[in-house]
mmCIF file with all atom_site columns, N, CA and C in Angstrom:
data_model
loop_
_atom_site.group_PDB
_atom_site.id
_atom_site.type_symbol
_atom_site.label_atom_id
_atom_site.label_alt_id
_atom_site.label_comp_id
_atom_site.label_asym_id
_atom_site.label_entity_id
_atom_site.label_seq_id
_atom_site.pdbx_PDB_ins_code
_atom_site.Cartn_x
_atom_site.Cartn_y
_atom_site.Cartn_z
_atom_site.occupancy
_atom_site.B_iso_or_equiv
_atom_site.pdbx_formal_charge
_atom_site.auth_seq_id
_atom_site.auth_comp_id
_atom_site.auth_asym_id
_atom_site.auth_atom_id
_atom_site.pdbx_PDB_model_num
ATOM 1   N N  . PHE A 1 1  ? 9.096   5.666   11.514  1.00 0.00 ? 1  PHE A N  1
ATOM 2   C CA . PHE A 1 1  ? 10.436  5.023   11.647  1.00 0.00 ? 1  PHE A CA 1
ATOM 3   C C  . PHE A 1 1  ? 11.104  5.006   10.106  1.00 0.00 ? 1  PHE A C  1
ATOM 4   N N  . THR A 1 2  ? 12.671  4.785   10.507  1.00 0.00 ? 2  THR A N  1
ATOM 5   C CA . THR A 1 2  ? 13.357  4.531   9.219   1.00 0.00 ? 2  THR A CA 1
ATOM 6   C C  . THR A 1 2  ? 14.192  3.443   9.307   1.00 0.00 ? 2  THR A C  1
ATOM 7   N N  . GLY A 1 3  ? 14.877  3.151   8.119   1.00 0.00 ? 3  GLY A N  1
ATOM 8   C CA . GLY A 1 3  ? 15.353  2.167   7.701   1.00 0.00 ? 3  GLY A CA 1
ATOM 9   C C  . GLY A 1 3  ? 15.049  1.021   7.317   1.00 0.00 ? 3  GLY A C  1
ATOM 10  N N  . LEU A 1 4  ? 14.048  0.833   6.531   1.00 0.00 ? 4  LEU A N  1
ATOM 11  C CA . LEU A 1 4  ? 13.516  0.085   6.055   1.00 0.00 ? 4  LEU A CA 1
ATOM 12  C C  . LEU A 1 4  ? 13.715  0.115   4.126   1.00 0.00 ? 4  LEU A C  1
ATOM 13  N N  . SER A 1 5  ? 14.216  -1.404  3.957   1.00 0.00 ? 5  SER A N  1
ATOM 14  C CA . SER A 1 5  ? 14.860  -0.969  2.484   1.00 0.00 ? 5  SER A CA 1
ATOM 15  C C  . SER A 1 5  ? 14.056  -2.470  1.807   1.00 0.00 ? 5  SER A C  1
ATOM 16  N N  . ILE A 1 6  ? 13.613  -2.339  0.944   1.00 0.00 ? 6  ILE A N  1
ATOM 17  C CA . ILE A 1 6  ? 12.886  -3.490  -0.057  1.00 0.00 ? 6  ILE A CA 1
ATOM 18  C C  . ILE A 1 6  ? 13.271  -3.197  -1.548  1.00 0.00 ? 6  ILE A C  1
ATOM 19  N N  . ALA A 1 7  ? 13.175  -4.244  -1.943  1.00 0.00 ? 7  ALA A N  1
ATOM 20  C CA . ALA A 1 7  ? 13.441  -4.158  -3.428  1.00 0.00 ? 7  ALA A CA 1
ATOM 21  C C  . ALA A 1 7  ? 12.286  -4.008  -4.307  1.00 0.00 ? 7  ALA A C  1
ATOM 22  N N  . VAL A 1 8  ? 12.062  -3.096  -5.146  1.00 0.00 ? 8  VAL A N  1
ATOM 23  C CA . VAL A 1 8  ? 11.043  -2.635  -5.741  1.00 0.00 ? 8  VAL A CA 1
ATOM 24  C C  . VAL A 1 8  ? 11.291  -2.438  -7.054  1.00 0.00 ? 8  VAL A C  1
ATOM 25  N N  . GLU A 1 9  ? 10.226  -2.494  -7.989  1.00 0.00 ? 9  GLU A N  1
ATOM 26  C CA . GLU A 1 9  ? 10.209  -2.316  -9.686  1.00 0.00 ? 9  GLU A CA 1
ATOM 27  C C  . GLU A 1 9  ? 9.277   -1.695  -9.919  1.00 0.00 ? 9  GLU A C  1
ATOM 28  N N  . GLU A 1 10 ? 9.079   -0.512  -11.364 1.00 0.00 ? 10 GLU A N  1
ATOM 29  C CA . GLU A 1 10 ? 8.233   -0.104  -11.836 1.00 0.00 ? 10 GLU A CA 1
ATOM 30  C C  . GLU A 1 10 ? 6.998   -0.744  -12.169 1.00 0.00 ? 10 GLU A C  1
ATOM 31  N N  . GLY A 1 11 ? 5.913   -0.520  -11.573 1.00 0.00 ? 11 GLY A N  1
ATOM 32  C CA . GLY A 1 11 ? 4.618   -1.154  -11.403 1.00 0.00 ? 11 GLY A CA 1
ATOM 33  C C  . GLY A 1 11 ? 4.233   -1.597  -10.325 1.00 0.00 ? 11 GLY A C  1
ATOM 34  N N  . ASP A 1 12 ? 4.934   -1.801  -9.088  1.00 0.00 ? 12 ASP A N  1
ATOM 35  C CA . ASP A 1 12 ? 4.817   -2.160  -8.038  1.00 0.00 ? 12 ASP A CA 1
ATOM 36  C C  . ASP A 1 12 ? 3.741   -1.366  -6.905  1.00 0.00 ? 12 ASP A C  1
ATOM 37  N N  . TYR A 1 13 ? 3.283   -1.615  -6.414  1.00 0.00 ? 13 TYR A N  1
ATOM 38  C CA . TYR A 1 13 ? 1.991   -1.185  -5.319  1.00 0.00 ? 13 TYR A CA 1
ATOM 39  C C  . TYR A 1 13 ? 2.856   -0.687  -4.061  1.00 0.00 ? 13 TYR A C  1
ATOM 40  N N  . ILE A 1 14 ? 2.653   0.491   -3.394  1.00 0.00 ? 14 ILE A N  1
ATOM 41  C CA . ILE A 1 14 ? 3.187   0.675   -2.092  1.00 0.00 ? 14 ILE A CA 1
ATOM 42  C C  . ILE A 1 14 ? 1.820   0.652   -1.037  1.00 0.00 ? 14 ILE A C  1
ATOM 43  N N  . GLY A 1 15 ? 2.262   -0.071  0.088   1.00 0.00 ? 15 GLY A N  1
ATOM 44  C CA . GLY A 1 15 ? 0.974   -0.567  0.896   1.00 0.00 ? 15 GLY A CA 1
ATOM 45  C C  . GLY A 1 15 ? 1.465   -0.347  2.265   1.00 0.00 ? 15 GLY A C  1
ATOM 46  N N  . CYS A 1 16 ? 0.381   -0.499  3.506   1.00 0.00 ? 16 CYS A N  1
ATOM 47  C CA . CYS A 1 16 ? 0.688   -0.620  4.651   1.00 0.00 ? 16 CYS A CA 1
ATOM 48  C C  . CYS A 1 16 ? 0.063   -1.821  5.271   1.00 0.00 ? 16 CYS A C  1
ATOM 49  N N  . TYR A 1 17 ? 0.299   -1.695  6.590   1.00 0.00 ? 17 TYR A N  1
ATOM 50  C CA . TYR A 1 17 ? -0.508  -2.942  7.510   1.00 0.00 ? 17 TYR A CA 1
ATOM 51  C C  . TYR A 1 17 ? -0.488  -2.555  9.029   1.00 0.00 ? 17 TYR A C  1
ATOM 52  N N  . PHE A 1 18 ? -1.361  -2.567  9.356   1.00 0.00 ? 18 PHE A N  1
ATOM 53  C CA . PHE A 1 18 ? -1.424  -1.975  10.751  1.00 0.00 ? 18 PHE A CA 1
ATOM 54  C C  . PHE A 1 18 ? -2.618  -3.047  11.561  1.00 0.00 ? 18 PHE A C  1
ATOM 55  N N  . LEU A 1 19 ? -2.253  -3.429  13.164  1.00 0.00 ? 19 LEU A N  1
ATOM 56  C CA . LEU A 1 19 ? -2.989  -4.253  13.466  1.00 0.00 ? 19 LEU A CA 1
ATOM 57  C C  . LEU A 1 19 ? -4.405  -3.778  14.069  1.00 0.00 ? 19 LEU A C  1
ATOM 58  N N  . ALA A 1 20 ? -4.118  -2.599  14.362  1.00 0.00 ? 20 ALA A N  1
ATOM 59  C CA . ALA A 1 20 ? -5.517  -2.139  15.237  1.00 0.00 ? 20 ALA A CA 1
ATOM 60  C C  . ALA A 1 20 ? -5.726  -0.797  14.988  1.00 0.00 ? 20 ALA A C  1
ATOM 61  N N  . GLY A 1 21 ? -6.817  0.005   15.275  1.00 0.00 ? 21 GLY A N  1
ATOM 62  C CA . GLY A 1 21 ? -7.163  1.716   15.354  1.00 0.00 ? 21 GLY A CA 1
ATOM 63  C C  . GLY A 1 21 ? -7.797  1.614   13.804  1.00 0.00 ? 21 GLY A C  1
ATOM 64  N N  . TYR A 1 22 ? -7.228  2.728   13.155  1.00 0.00 ? 22 TYR A N  1
ATOM 65  C CA . TYR A 1 22 ? -8.154  3.635   12.113  1.00 0.00 ? 22 TYR A CA 1
ATOM 66  C C  . TYR A 1 22 ? -7.263  4.257   11.168  1.00 0.00 ? 22 TYR A C  1
ATOM 67  N N  . MET A 1 23 ? -7.268  3.858   9.995   1.00 0.00 ? 23 MET A N  1
ATOM 68  C CA . MET A 1 23 ? -6.270  4.922   9.247   1.00 0.00 ? 23 MET A CA 1
ATOM 69  C C  . MET A 1 23 ? -7.367  5.740   8.460   1.00 0.00 ? 23 MET A C  1
ATOM 70  N N  . GLU A 1 24 ? -7.064  7.233   8.493   1.00 0.00 ? 24 GLU A N  1
ATOM 71  C CA . GLU A 1 24 ? -7.850  8.241   7.939   1.00 0.00 ? 24 GLU A CA 1
ATOM 72  C C  . GLU A 1 24 ? -7.965  7.983   6.371   1.00 0.00 ? 24 GLU A C  1
ATOM 73  N N  . ARG A 1 25 ? -8.805  8.120   5.530   1.00 0.00 ? 25 ARG A N  1
ATOM 74  C CA . ARG A 1 25 ? -8.775  8.180   4.574   1.00 0.00 ? 25 ARG A CA 1
ATOM 75  C C  . ARG A 1 25 ? -9.609  9.238   3.673   1.00 0.00 ? 25 ARG A C  1
ATOM 76  N N  . ASP A 1 26 ? -9.246  9.532   2.281   1.00 0.00 ? 26 ASP A N  1
ATOM 77  C CA . ASP A 1 26 ? -10.334 10.467  1.566   1.00 0.00 ? 26 ASP A CA 1
ATOM 78  C C  . ASP A 1 26 ? -10.899 9.494   0.743   1.00 0.00 ? 26 ASP A C  1
ATOM 79  N N  . ASN A 1 27 ? -12.456 9.656   0.683   1.00 0.00 ? 27 ASN A N  1
ATOM 80  C CA . ASN A 1 27 ? -13.423 8.684   -0.259  1.00 0.00 ? 27 ASN A CA 1
ATOM 81  C C  . ASN A 1 27 ? -13.983 9.457   -1.456  1.00 0.00 ? 27 ASN A C  1
ATOM 82  N N  . VAL A 1 28 ? -13.479 10.666  -1.959  1.00 0.00 ? 28 VAL A N  1
ATOM 83  C CA . VAL A 1 28 ? -13.976 11.246  -3.060  1.00 0.00 ? 28 VAL A CA 1
ATOM 84  C C  . VAL A 1 28 ? -12.900 12.250  -3.967  1.00 0.00 ? 28 VAL A C  1
ATOM 85  N N  . GLY A 1 29 ? -12.810 12.018  -5.157  1.00 0.00 ? 29 GLY A N  1
ATOM 86  C CA . GLY A 1 29 ? -11.636 12.866  -5.839  1.00 0.00 ? 29 GLY A CA 1
ATOM 87  C C  . GLY A 1 29 ? -10.438 12.438  -6.094  1.00 0.00 ? 29 GLY A C  1
ATOM 88  N N  . PHE A 1 30 ? -10.403 10.994  -5.660  1.00 0.00 ? 30 PHE A N  1
ATOM 89  C CA . PHE A 1 30 ? -8.900  10.244  -5.966  1.00 0.00 ? 30 PHE A CA 1
ATOM 90  C C  . PHE A 1 30 ? -8.956  9.355   -7.100  1.00 0.00 ? 30 PHE A C  1
ATOM 91  N N  . SER A 1 31 ? -7.793  8.518   -7.291  1.00 0.00 ? 31 SER A N  1
ATOM 92  C CA . SER A 1 31 ? -7.821  7.637   -8.254  1.00 0.00 ? 31 SER A CA 1
ATOM 93  C C  . SER A 1 31 ? -8.571  6.365   -7.754  1.00 0.00 ? 31 SER A C  1
ATOM 94  N N  . GLY A 1 32 ? -8.584  6.258   -6.469  1.00 0.00 ? 32 GLY A N  1
ATOM 95  C CA . GLY A 1 32 ? -9.019  4.933   -6.057  1.00 0.00 ? 32 GLY A CA 1
ATOM 96  C C  . GLY A 1 32 ? -7.779  4.319   -5.247  1.00 0.00 ? 32 GLY A C  1
ATOM 97  N N  . MET A 1 33 ? -8.338  3.073   -4.440  1.00 0.00 ? 33 MET A N  1
ATOM 98  C CA . MET A 1 33 ? -7.291  2.149   -3.529  1.00 0.00 ? 33 MET A CA 1
ATOM 99  C C  . MET A 1 33 ? -7.703  1.084   -3.654  1.00 0.00 ? 33 MET A C  1
ATOM 100 N N  . TRP A 1 34 ? -6.643  0.020   -3.537  1.00 0.00 ? 34 TRP A N  1
ATOM 101 C CA . TRP A 1 34 ? -7.091  -1.322  -3.294  1.00 0.00 ? 34 TRP A CA 1
ATOM 102 C C  . TRP A 1 34 ? -6.696  -1.804  -1.916  1.00 0.00 ? 34 TRP A C  1
ATOM 103 N N  . PHE A 1 35 ? -7.955  -2.581  -1.509  1.00 0.00 ? 35 PHE A N  1
ATOM 104 C CA . PHE A 1 35 ? -7.904  -2.774  -0.049  1.00 0.00 ? 35 PHE A CA 1
ATOM 105 C C  . PHE A 1 35 ? -7.779  -4.301  0.133   1.00 0.00 ? 35 PHE A C  1
ATOM 106 N N  . ALA A 1 36 ? -7.026  -4.960  1.022   1.00 0.00 ? 36 ALA A N  1
ATOM 107 C CA . ALA A 1 36 ? -7.278  -6.178  1.452   1.00 0.00 ? 36 ALA A CA 1
ATOM 108 C C  . ALA A 1 36 ? -7.075  -6.435  2.865   1.00 0.00 ? 36 ALA A C  1
ATOM 109 N N  . GLN A 1 37 ? -7.890  -7.493  3.690   1.00 0.00 ? 37 GLN A N  1
ATOM 110 C CA . GLN A 1 37 ? -7.560  -7.323  5.195   1.00 0.00 ? 37 GLN A CA 1
ATOM 111 C C  . GLN A 1 37 ? -6.666  -8.633  5.326   1.00 0.00 ? 37 GLN A C  1
ATOM 112 N N  . ASN A 1 38 ? -5.906  -7.944  6.494   1.00 0.00 ? 38 ASN A N  1
ATOM 113 C CA . ASN A 1 38 ? -5.028  -9.292  7.057   1.00 0.00 ? 38 ASN A CA 1
ATOM 114 C C  . ASN A 1 38 ? -3.359  -8.558  6.438   1.00 0.00 ? 38 ASN A C  1
ATOM 115 N N  . GLU A 1 39 ? -2.533  -9.287  6.712   1.00 0.00 ? 39 GLU A N  1
ATOM 116 C CA . GLU A 1 39 ? -1.059  -9.418  6.380   1.00 0.00 ? 39 GLU A CA 1
ATOM 117 C C  . GLU A 1 39 ? -0.829  -10.090 5.360   1.00 0.00 ? 39 GLU A C  1
ATOM 118 N N  . HIS A 1 40 ? -0.590  -9.811  4.052   1.00 0.00 ? 40 HIS A N  1
ATOM 119 C CA . HIS A 1 40 ? 0.044   -10.153 2.848   1.00 0.00 ? 40 HIS A CA 1
ATOM 120 C C  . HIS A 1 40 ? 1.317   -9.810  2.406   1.00 0.00 ? 40 HIS A C  1
ATOM 121 N N  . ILE A 1 41 ? 2.189   -10.079 3.407   1.00 0.00 ? 41 ILE A N  1
ATOM 122 C CA . ILE A 1 41 ? 3.844   -9.308  2.447   1.00 0.00 ? 41 ILE A CA 1
ATOM 123 C C  . ILE A 1 41 ? 4.806   -10.712 2.327   1.00 0.00 ? 41 ILE A C  1
ATOM 124 N N  . ASP A 1 42 ? 4.319   -11.777 2.537   1.00 0.00 ? 42 ASP A N  1
ATOM 125 C CA . ASP A 1 42 ? 5.372   -12.920 2.506   1.00 0.00 ? 42 ASP A CA 1
ATOM 126 C C  . ASP A 1 42 ? 5.220   -13.541 0.750   1.00 0.00 ? 42 ASP A C  1
ATOM 127 N N  . PRO A 1 43 ? 6.217   -13.777 0.380   1.00 0.00 ? 43 PRO A N  1
ATOM 128 C CA . PRO A 1 43 ? 6.434   -14.306 -0.807  1.00 0.00 ? 43 PRO A CA 1
ATOM 129 C C  . PRO A 1 43 ? 5.263   -15.313 -1.276  1.00 0.00 ? 43 PRO A C  1
ATOM 130 N N  . ASN A 1 44 ? 4.653   -15.209 -2.620  1.00 0.00 ? 44 ASN A N  1
ATOM 131 C CA . ASN A 1 44 ? 3.453   -15.887 -2.731  1.00 0.00 ? 44 ASN A CA 1
ATOM 132 C C  . ASN A 1 44 ? 2.224   -15.834 -2.060  1.00 0.00 ? 44 ASN A C  1
ATOM 133 N N  . ASP A 1 45 ? 2.189   -15.002 -0.813  1.00 0.00 ? 45 ASP A N  1
ATOM 134 C CA . ASP A 1 45 ? 0.819   -14.620 -0.583  1.00 0.00 ? 45 ASP A CA 1
ATOM 135 C C  . ASP A 1 45 ? -0.042  -14.335 -1.643  1.00 0.00 ? 45 ASP A C  1
ATOM 136 N N  . GLU A 1 46 ? -1.055  -14.822 -1.289  1.00 0.00 ? 46 GLU A N  1
ATOM 137 C CA . GLU A 1 46 ? -2.628  -14.250 -1.949  1.00 0.00 ? 46 GLU A CA 1
ATOM 138 C C  . GLU A 1 46 ? -3.690  -13.917 -1.017  1.00 0.00 ? 46 GLU A C  1
ATOM 139 N N  . ALA A 1 47 ? -4.278  -12.784 -1.824  1.00 0.00 ? 47 ALA A N  1
ATOM 140 C CA . ALA A 1 47 ? -5.580  -12.465 -1.358  1.00 0.00 ? 47 ALA A CA 1
ATOM 141 C C  . ALA A 1 47 ? -6.502  -11.790 -2.146  1.00 0.00 ? 47 ALA A C  1
ATOM 142 N N  . ASP A 1 48 ? -7.737  -11.759 -1.785  1.00 0.00 ? 48 ASP A N  1
ATOM 143 C CA . ASP A 1 48 ? -8.900  -10.725 -2.569  1.00 0.00 ? 48 ASP A CA 1
ATOM 144 C C  . ASP A 1 48 ? -8.781  -9.312  -1.931  1.00 0.00 ? 48 ASP A C  1
ATOM 145 N N  . TYR A 1 49 ? -8.810  -8.745  -3.217  1.00 0.00 ? 49 TYR A N  1
ATOM 146 C CA . TYR A 1 49 ? -8.594  -7.436  -2.939  1.00 0.00 ? 49 TYR A CA 1
ATOM 147 C C  . TYR A 1 49 ? -10.042 -6.567  -3.371  1.00 0.00 ? 49 TYR A C  1
ATOM 148 N N  . THR A 1 50 ? -10.439 -5.709  -2.760  1.00 0.00 ? 50 THR A N  1
ATOM 149 C CA . THR A 1 50 ? -11.676 -4.823  -3.138  1.00 0.00 ? 50 THR A CA 1
ATOM 150 C C  . THR A 1 50 ? -11.047 -3.629  -3.324  1.00 0.00 ? 50 THR A C  1
ATOM 151 N N  . PHE A 1 51 ? -11.470 -2.907  -4.577  1.00 0.00 ? 51 PHE A N  1
ATOM 152 C CA . PHE A 1 51 ? -11.037 -1.563  -5.076  1.00 0.00 ? 51 PHE A CA 1
ATOM 153 C C  . PHE A 1 51 ? -12.102 -0.728  -4.533  1.00 0.00 ? 51 PHE A C  1
ATOM 154 N N  . TYR A 1 52 ? -11.615 0.590   -4.197  1.00 0.00 ? 52 TYR A N  1
ATOM 155 C CA . TYR A 1 52 ? -12.633 1.827   -3.420  1.00 0.00 ? 52 TYR A CA 1
ATOM 156 C C  . TYR A 1 52 ? -12.323 2.831   -4.243  1.00 0.00 ? 52 TYR A C  1
ATOM 157 N N  . ASP A 1 53 ? -13.436 2.875   -5.580  1.00 0.00 ? 53 ASP A N  1
ATOM 158 C CA . ASP A 1 53 ? -12.953 4.027   -6.324  1.00 0.00 ? 53 ASP A CA 1
ATOM 159 C C  . ASP A 1 53 ? -13.272 5.438   -5.768  1.00 0.00 ? 53 ASP A C  1
ATOM 160 N N  . GLY A 1 54 ? -12.428 6.302   -5.859  1.00 0.00 ? 54 GLY A N  1
ATOM 161 C CA . GLY A 1 54 ? -12.375 7.661   -5.631  1.00 0.00 ? 54 GLY A CA 1
ATOM 162 C C  . GLY A 1 54 ? -11.312 7.844   -4.066  1.00 0.00 ? 54 GLY A C  1
ATOM 163 N N  . ASP A 1 55 ? -11.323 6.589   -3.672  1.00 0.00 ? 55 ASP A N  1
ATOM 164 C CA . ASP A 1 55 ? -10.565 6.975   -2.166  1.00 0.00 ? 55 ASP A CA 1
ATOM 165 C C  . ASP A 1 55 ? -8.818  6.790   -2.307  1.00 0.00 ? 55 ASP A C  1
ATOM 166 N N  . ALA A 1 56 ? -8.498  7.178   -1.493  1.00 0.00 ? 56 ALA A N  1
ATOM 167 C CA . ALA A 1 56 ? -7.003  7.399   -1.177  1.00 0.00 ? 56 ALA A CA 1
ATOM 168 C C  . ALA A 1 56 ? -6.535  7.573   0.238   1.00 0.00 ? 56 ALA A C  1
ATOM 169 N N  . ILE A 1 57 ? -5.367  7.056   0.639   1.00 0.00 ? 57 ILE A N  1
ATOM 170 C CA . ILE A 1 57 ? -4.382  7.345   1.847   1.00 0.00 ? 57 ILE A CA 1
ATOM 171 C C  . ILE A 1 57 ? -3.299  7.723   1.272   1.00 0.00 ? 57 ILE A C  1
ATOM 172 N N  . SER A 1 58 ? -2.688  8.131   2.320   1.00 0.00 ? 58 SER A N  1
ATOM 173 C CA . SER A 1 58 ? -1.436  9.000   1.768   1.00 0.00 ? 58 SER A CA 1
ATOM 174 C C  . SER A 1 58 ? -0.265  8.076   2.244   1.00 0.00 ? 58 SER A C  1
ATOM 175 N N  . LEU A 1 59 ? 0.702   7.716   1.612   1.00 0.00 ? 59 LEU A N  1
ATOM 176 C CA . LEU A 1 59 ? 1.822   6.934   1.961   1.00 0.00 ? 59 LEU A CA 1
ATOM 177 C C  . LEU A 1 59 ? 3.120   7.893   1.173   1.00 0.00 ? 59 LEU A C  1
ATOM 178 N N  . TYR A 1 60 ? 4.334   7.722   1.797   1.00 0.00 ? 60 TYR A N  1
ATOM 179 C CA . TYR A 1 60 ? 5.283   8.102   1.182   1.00 0.00 ? 60 TYR A CA 1
ATOM 180 C C  . TYR A 1 60 ? 6.584   7.340   1.008   1.00 0.00 ? 60 TYR A C  1
ATOM 181 N N  . GLY A 1 61 ? 7.240   7.302   0.022   1.00 0.00 ? 61 GLY A N  1
ATOM 182 C CA . GLY A 1 61 ? 8.527   6.372   -0.070  1.00 0.00 ? 61 GLY A CA 1
ATOM 183 C C  . GLY A 1 61 ? 9.422   7.472   -1.138  1.00 0.00 ? 61 GLY A C  1
ATOM 184 N N  . ILE A 1 62 ? 10.702  7.072   -0.982  1.00 0.00 ? 62 ILE A N  1
ATOM 185 C CA . ILE A 1 62 ? 11.417  7.648   -1.690  1.00 0.00 ? 62 ILE A CA 1
ATOM 186 C C  . ILE A 1 62 ? 12.421  6.150   -2.112  1.00 0.00 ? 62 ILE A C  1
ATOM 187 N N  . GLY A 1 63 ? 13.401  6.850   -3.185  1.00 0.00 ? 63 GLY A N  1
ATOM 188 C CA . GLY A 1 63 ? 14.224  5.669   -3.807  1.00 0.00 ? 63 GLY A CA 1
ATOM 189 C C  . GLY A 1 63 ? 15.259  6.213   -4.733  1.00 0.00 ? 63 GLY A C  1
ATOM 190 N N  . GLU A 1 64 ? 16.273  5.262   -4.867  1.00 0.00 ? 64 GLU A N  1
ATOM 191 C CA . GLU A 1 64 ? 17.375  5.452   -5.687  1.00 0.00 ? 64 GLU A CA 1
ATOM 192 C C  . GLU A 1 64 ? 16.909  4.636   -6.959  1.00 0.00 ? 64 GLU A C  1
ATOM 193 N N  . GLY A 1 65 ? 17.694  5.419   -8.235  1.00 0.00 ? 65 GLY A N  1
ATOM 194 C CA . GLY A 1 65 ? 17.637  4.928   -9.624  1.00 0.00 ? 65 GLY A CA 1
ATOM 195 C C  . GLY A 1 65 ? 18.024  3.302   -9.262  1.00 0.00 ? 65 GLY A C  1
ATOM 196 N N  . PRO A 1 66 ? 17.942  2.731   -10.924 1.00 0.00 ? 66 PRO A N  1
ATOM 197 C CA . PRO A 1 66 ? 18.545  1.356   -10.988 1.00 0.00 ? 66 PRO A CA 1
ATOM 198 C C  . PRO A 1 66 ? 20.030  1.304   -10.474 1.00 0.00 ? 66 PRO A C  1
ATOM 199 N N  . ALA A 1 67 ? 20.501  0.336   -10.037 1.00 0.00 ? 67 ALA A N  1
ATOM 200 C CA . ALA A 1 67 ? 21.800  -0.104  -9.671  1.00 0.00 ? 67 ALA A CA 1
ATOM 201 C C  . ALA A 1 67 ? 22.639  -0.172  -10.554 1.00 0.00 ? 67 ALA A C  1
#
């Protein structure tokens, strides 16, 4: 889809959330990824994250420089 606009700053992570199904991932040869179950997007949400060393999923985002 298109049209999502969110404020980000250097050091932020990009992530995704899905209700059901499976997301393909690689599990060897990458920098690793953090994983938390359920939805945690609201301000002040907290979660326990697990680090999967070597894993990766592919997400893409573009943006503009500082305003």
